[in-house]
C-alpha atoms as one frame of an Amber mdcrd trajectory, in Angstrom:
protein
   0.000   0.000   0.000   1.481   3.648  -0.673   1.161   6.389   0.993  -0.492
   9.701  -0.538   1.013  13.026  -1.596   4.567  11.547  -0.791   7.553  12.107
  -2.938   9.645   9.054  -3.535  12.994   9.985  -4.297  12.430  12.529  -1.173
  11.229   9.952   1.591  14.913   7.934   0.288  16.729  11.648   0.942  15.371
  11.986   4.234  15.901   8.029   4.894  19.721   7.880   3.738  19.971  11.573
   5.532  18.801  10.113   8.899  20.982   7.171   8.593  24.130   9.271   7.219
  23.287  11.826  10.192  23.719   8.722  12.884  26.662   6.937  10.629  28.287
  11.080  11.036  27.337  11.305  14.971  28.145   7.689  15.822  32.057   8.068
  14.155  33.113  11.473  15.208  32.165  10.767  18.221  34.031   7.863  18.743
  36.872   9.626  16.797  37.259  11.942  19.784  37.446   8.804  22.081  39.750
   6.743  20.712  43.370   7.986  21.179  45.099   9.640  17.889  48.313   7.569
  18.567  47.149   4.007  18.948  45.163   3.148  15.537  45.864   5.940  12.892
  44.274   3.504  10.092  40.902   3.468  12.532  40.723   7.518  12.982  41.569
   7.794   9.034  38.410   5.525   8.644  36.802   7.542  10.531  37.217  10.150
   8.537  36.586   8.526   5.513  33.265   6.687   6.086  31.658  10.084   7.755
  32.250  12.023   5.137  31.182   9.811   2.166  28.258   8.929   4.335  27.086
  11.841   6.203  28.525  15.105   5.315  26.017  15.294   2.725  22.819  14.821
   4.885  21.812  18.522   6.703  22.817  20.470   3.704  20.556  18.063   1.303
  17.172  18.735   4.566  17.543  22.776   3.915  17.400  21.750   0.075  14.394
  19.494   0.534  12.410  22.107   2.395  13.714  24.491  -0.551  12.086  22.232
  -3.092   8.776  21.501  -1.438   7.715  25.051  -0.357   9.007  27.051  -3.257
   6.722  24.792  -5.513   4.264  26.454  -8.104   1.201  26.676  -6.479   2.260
  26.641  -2.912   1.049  28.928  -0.128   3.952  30.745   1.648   2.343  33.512
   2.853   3.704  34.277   6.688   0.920  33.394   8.417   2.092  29.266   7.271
   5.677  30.305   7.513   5.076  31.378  11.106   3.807  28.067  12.076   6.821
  26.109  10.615   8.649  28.344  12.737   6.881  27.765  15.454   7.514  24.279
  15.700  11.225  24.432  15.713  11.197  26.890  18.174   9.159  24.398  20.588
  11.642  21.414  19.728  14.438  23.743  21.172  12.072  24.655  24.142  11.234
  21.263  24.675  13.995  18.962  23.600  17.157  21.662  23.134  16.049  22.801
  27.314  16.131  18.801  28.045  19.517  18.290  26.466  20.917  21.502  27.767
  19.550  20.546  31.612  21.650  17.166  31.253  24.761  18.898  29.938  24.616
  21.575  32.574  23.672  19.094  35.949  26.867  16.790  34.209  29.135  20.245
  34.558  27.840  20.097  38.424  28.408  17.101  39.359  31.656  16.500  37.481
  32.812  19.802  39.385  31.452  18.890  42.414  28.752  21.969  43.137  25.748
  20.422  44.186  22.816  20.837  42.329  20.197  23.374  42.142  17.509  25.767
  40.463  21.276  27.655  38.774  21.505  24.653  36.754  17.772  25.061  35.008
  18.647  28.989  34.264  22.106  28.080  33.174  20.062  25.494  30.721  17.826
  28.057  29.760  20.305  30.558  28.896  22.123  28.004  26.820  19.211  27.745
  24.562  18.602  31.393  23.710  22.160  31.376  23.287  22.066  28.493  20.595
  24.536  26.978  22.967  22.558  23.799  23.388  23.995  20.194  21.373  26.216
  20.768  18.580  23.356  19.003  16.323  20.546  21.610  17.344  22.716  24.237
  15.052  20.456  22.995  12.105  17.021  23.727  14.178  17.959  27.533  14.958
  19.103  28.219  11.447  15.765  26.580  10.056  13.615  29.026  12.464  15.951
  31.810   9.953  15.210  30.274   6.855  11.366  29.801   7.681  11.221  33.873
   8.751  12.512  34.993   5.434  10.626  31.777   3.058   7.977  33.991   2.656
  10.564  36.766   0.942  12.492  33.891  -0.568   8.920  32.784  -2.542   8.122
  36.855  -3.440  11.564  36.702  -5.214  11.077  33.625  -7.165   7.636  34.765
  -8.292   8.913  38.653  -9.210  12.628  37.050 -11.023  11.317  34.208 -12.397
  13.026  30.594 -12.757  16.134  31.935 -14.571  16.972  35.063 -12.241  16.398
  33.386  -9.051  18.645  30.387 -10.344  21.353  33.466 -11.223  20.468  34.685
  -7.790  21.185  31.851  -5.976  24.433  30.793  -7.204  25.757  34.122  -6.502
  24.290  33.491  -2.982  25.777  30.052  -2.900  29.114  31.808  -3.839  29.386
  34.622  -1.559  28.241  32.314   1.501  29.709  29.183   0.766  32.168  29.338
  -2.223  34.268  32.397  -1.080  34.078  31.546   2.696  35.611  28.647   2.052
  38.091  29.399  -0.356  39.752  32.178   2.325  39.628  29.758   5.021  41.853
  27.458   2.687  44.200  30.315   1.905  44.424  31.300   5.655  44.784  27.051
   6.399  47.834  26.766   4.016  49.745  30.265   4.092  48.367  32.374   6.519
  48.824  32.269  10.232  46.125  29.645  10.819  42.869  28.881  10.794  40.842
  30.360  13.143  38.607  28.876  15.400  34.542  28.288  14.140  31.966  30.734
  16.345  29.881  29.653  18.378  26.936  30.391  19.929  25.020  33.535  18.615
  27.044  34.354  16.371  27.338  30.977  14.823  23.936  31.593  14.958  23.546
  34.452  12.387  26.515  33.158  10.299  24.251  29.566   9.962  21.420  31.192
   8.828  22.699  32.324   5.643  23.995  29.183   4.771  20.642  27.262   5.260
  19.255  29.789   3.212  21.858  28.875   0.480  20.986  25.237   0.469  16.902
  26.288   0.619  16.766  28.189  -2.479  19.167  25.508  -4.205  17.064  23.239
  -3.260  13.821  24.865  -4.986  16.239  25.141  -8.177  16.616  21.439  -7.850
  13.074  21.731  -9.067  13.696  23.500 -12.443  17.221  21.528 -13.019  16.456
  17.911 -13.568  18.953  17.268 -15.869  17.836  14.647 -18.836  20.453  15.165
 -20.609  23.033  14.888 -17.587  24.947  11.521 -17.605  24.405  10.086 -14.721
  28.358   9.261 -14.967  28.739  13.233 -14.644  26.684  13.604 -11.452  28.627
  10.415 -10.059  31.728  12.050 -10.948  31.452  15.600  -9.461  30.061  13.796
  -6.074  33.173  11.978  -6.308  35.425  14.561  -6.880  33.495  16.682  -4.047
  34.187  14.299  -1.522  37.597  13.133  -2.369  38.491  16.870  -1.914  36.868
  16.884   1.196  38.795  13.877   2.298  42.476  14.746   1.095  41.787  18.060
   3.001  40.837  17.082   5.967  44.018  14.874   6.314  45.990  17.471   5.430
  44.503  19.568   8.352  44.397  16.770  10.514  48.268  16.495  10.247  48.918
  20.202  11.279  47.500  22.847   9.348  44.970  23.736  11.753  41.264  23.257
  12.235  39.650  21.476   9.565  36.065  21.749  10.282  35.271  24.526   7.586
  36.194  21.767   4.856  33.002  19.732   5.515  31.111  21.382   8.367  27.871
  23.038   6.989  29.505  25.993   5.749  31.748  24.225   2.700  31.158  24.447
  -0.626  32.292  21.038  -1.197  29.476  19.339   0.925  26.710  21.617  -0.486
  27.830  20.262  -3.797  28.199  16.804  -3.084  24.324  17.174  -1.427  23.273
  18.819  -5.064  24.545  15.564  -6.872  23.283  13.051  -4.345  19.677  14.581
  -4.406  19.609  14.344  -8.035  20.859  11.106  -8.142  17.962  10.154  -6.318
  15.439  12.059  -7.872  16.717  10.162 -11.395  16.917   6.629 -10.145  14.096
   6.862  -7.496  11.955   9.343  -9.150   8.549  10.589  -7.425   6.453   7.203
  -6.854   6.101   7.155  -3.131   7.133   4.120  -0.924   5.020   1.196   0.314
   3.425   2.631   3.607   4.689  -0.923   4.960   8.227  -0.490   4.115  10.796
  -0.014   6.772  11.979   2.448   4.850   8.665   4.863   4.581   8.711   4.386
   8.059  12.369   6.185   8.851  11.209   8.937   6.045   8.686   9.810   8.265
  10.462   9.497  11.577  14.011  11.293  10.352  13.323  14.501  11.865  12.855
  12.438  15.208  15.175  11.036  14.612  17.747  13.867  13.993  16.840  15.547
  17.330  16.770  12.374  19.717  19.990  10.354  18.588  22.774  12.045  19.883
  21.499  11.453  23.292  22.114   7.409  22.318  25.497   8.283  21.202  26.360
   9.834  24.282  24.972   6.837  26.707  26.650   4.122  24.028  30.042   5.839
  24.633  29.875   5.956  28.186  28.655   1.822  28.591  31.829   1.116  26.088
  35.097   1.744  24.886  35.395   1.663  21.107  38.849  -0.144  21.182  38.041
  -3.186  23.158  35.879  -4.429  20.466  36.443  -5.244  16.773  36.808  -2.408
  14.471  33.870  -2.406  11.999  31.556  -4.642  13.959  31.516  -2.201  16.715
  30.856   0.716  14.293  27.846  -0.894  12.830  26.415  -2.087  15.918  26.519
   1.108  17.290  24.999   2.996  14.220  21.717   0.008  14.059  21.670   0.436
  18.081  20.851   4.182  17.794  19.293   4.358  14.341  16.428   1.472  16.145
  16.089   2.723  19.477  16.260   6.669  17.964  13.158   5.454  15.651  11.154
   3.673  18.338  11.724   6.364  20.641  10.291   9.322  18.137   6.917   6.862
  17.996   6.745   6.140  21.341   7.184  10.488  22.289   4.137  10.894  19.526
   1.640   9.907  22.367   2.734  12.586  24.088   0.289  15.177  23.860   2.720
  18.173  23.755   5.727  16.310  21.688   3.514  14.846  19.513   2.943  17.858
  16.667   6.952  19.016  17.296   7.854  15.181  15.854
C-alpha cells in the first residue's frame, strides 16, 4: 500500500539523511574517544566513512524544504511560515532545554557543586544562546530560513526561474564558495585557521547558509537534468568528496582546524548534497514508498530522529570503549543500536500530547 502526496525519491533523501546523520554522529564521536596515537588507520576511517556517508545529509534537509515550499502553487504567505517556525522553536524549548539541563547538571556534578535551580537557568540561557547540542545548530538556522521563506517565494515569483537560479548561485558563492576558499588560503599560508563561532554568532553566520541550500534546493526543481549523464553527477560527487577527504588529512596532520572543509559551511558538501539529491530524484523518481516499508517508516520518523539520537550516542560511549571491540563490527552495531532505538523512541514520544505535533 502507498502512501499519498509523498515524494519518492524525497522519503529515500530523508531516509539515507537520517541514517548518514547517525553513521556522522556515531564516528566522530568515537573519533574523539579513541586515542590519535594508537590506531591511525581506525581515525583515518573515521574520517573517511563520515564524510562519504554523512557530510552530505543537513545540507541536502535545507534543500528538501527548498524544493517543497518554493513549488508552483504553494502557499507561503507568513501566516504558514510562522507556524513552521513555530515548531522548531518548541523542539528547542522542549527537547534543546532537556539536552541543555543534562549537559549543565553533568558540569555540576563532574565539578562537584551540588545541584540546584542555577543549573535550570544556566540550561535556559544556553538555549537562547544556541549553545545547546552541537546538532541543534540545524534547528535555529531553520527558524531563519522559515522567517525569510515567505521573501524567498516573493523573489522567485517577481525574477522568475532563470533570475532566481542566477540569484542563488551568486548566494551560494558569496556564503559558501568564497568563505571557504579564504579559510583554505588562511589554512595553508596564513597564520592559521581560526577557530569556528559559536553560539550567537554561529547563529547568524548559519542562517545564511541554510538559506543557500533552501533556495538551491527549490532550483533542484527547475534543473532535472535529462540530458546529464548520470556518470557526470557520479563524478562531481566523487570529486566533491575526495576533496573533502584529502583536506581534511591534510589539516588533521597540522594545518589547523579542519572543520570549515566539511562542516555546513563548505562548498564542497553543499555540492556533493546537489549531486546526491539528483541522483535520487533520477533513479528513485517521485512514486512514493510502500506505507509498509521499513523504509517509509524512517522517512517519516528522520526529523525524530535527527533531534533524539545524539542522546544514544552519548549513553553508548559511556557503557563502552570503542577499542576493546572489533573495528567495523563495533561501528555498525553502534549505528543500528541508535538508528532502532532513535526510531522507536520518536513513535513512542508521539503519544505525548505536547511532543507529539513538534515530531
Amino acid at each position: 500500500m502507498q502512501r499519498r502526496n509523498r515524494i519518492g525519491w524525497i522519503e529515500w533523501a530523508r531516509v539515507l539523511g537520517a541514517v548518514g546523520v547517525v553513521v556522522l554522529h556515531v564516528l566522530t564521536s568515537s573519533f574523539m574517544k579513541v586515542p590519535e596515537d594508537i590506531s591511525d588507520v581506525r581515525l583515518a576511517g573515521y574520517i573517511v566513512v563520515s564524510v562519504v556517508f554523512g557530510r552530505w545529509a543537513v545540507p541536502s534537509f535545507f534543500m528538501i524544504t527548498g524544493y517543497l515550499l518554493l513549488a508552483p502553487m504553494k502557499d507561503l504567505r507568513w501566516p504558514r511560515a510562522w507556524g513552521y517556525a513555530k515548531r522548531m522553536i518548541l523542539v528547542l524549548l522542549t527537547f534543546g532545554l532537556f539536552f541543555s539541563l543534562l549537559e549543565e547538571a553533568a558540569l555540576c556534578v563532574n565539578g562537584g557543586e551540588p545541584l540546584s535551580p542555577r543549573v535550570f537557568l544556566r540550561a535556559v540561557v544556553d538555549v537562547l544562546t544556541a549553545s545547546s547540542w552541537d546538532h541543534l545548530w540545524y534547528v535555529y538556522a531553520l527558524i531563519g530560513v522559515y522567517a525569510l521563506s515567505p521573501f524567498v517565494r516573493r523573489l522567485l515569483d517577481r525574477l522568475g526561474k532563470r533570475r532566481f537560479t542566477t540569484m542563488t548561485l551568486v548566494l551560494f558563492v558569496v556564503v559558501m564558495v568564497i568563505p571557504t576558499g579564504f579559510r583554505l588560503w588562511q589554512g595553508f599560508f596564513g597564520p592559521g585557521v581560526d577557530v569556528a563561532p559559536t553560539g550567537a554568532v554561529a547563529l547568524l553566520a548559519n542562517i545564511p547558509i541554510g538559506l543557500a541550500c533552501f533556495c538551491l534546493g527549490g532550483c533542484l526543481r527547475y534543473w532535472r537534468p535529462r540530458h546529464l549523464l548520470p556518470v557526470a553527477l557520479v563524478a562531481t560527487a566523487c570529486v566533491a568528496t575526495m576533496t573533502v577527504v584529502a583536506l581534511t588529512g591534510l589539516f588533521a596532520e597540522g594545518y589547523g582546524d579542519m572543520g570549515f572543509v566539511y562542516l555546513q559551511g563548505s562548498c564542497f558538501a553543499c555540492i556533493y548534497a546537489v549531486c546526491v539529491l539528483t541522483m535520487l530524484r533520477q533513479t528513485a523518481g517521485d512514486d512514493p514508498m510502500a506505507s509498509d516499508a521499513i523504509a517509509a517508516r524512517l522517512a517519516e520518523d528522520s526529523f525524530g530522529i535527527y533531534v533524539i539520537h545524539p542522546l544514544y550516542v552519548h549513553i553508548v560511549l559511556l557503557a563502552t570503549n570503542p577499542l576493546a571491540f572489533p573495528p567495523v563490527l563495533y561501528e555498525a552495531a553502534f549505528v543500528i543500536i541508535v538508528l532502532a532505538v532513535s526510531d522507536l523512541s520518536t513513535r513512542a514520544l508521539r503519544h505525548v500530547p505536547l511532543i507529539r505535533s513538534l515530531l
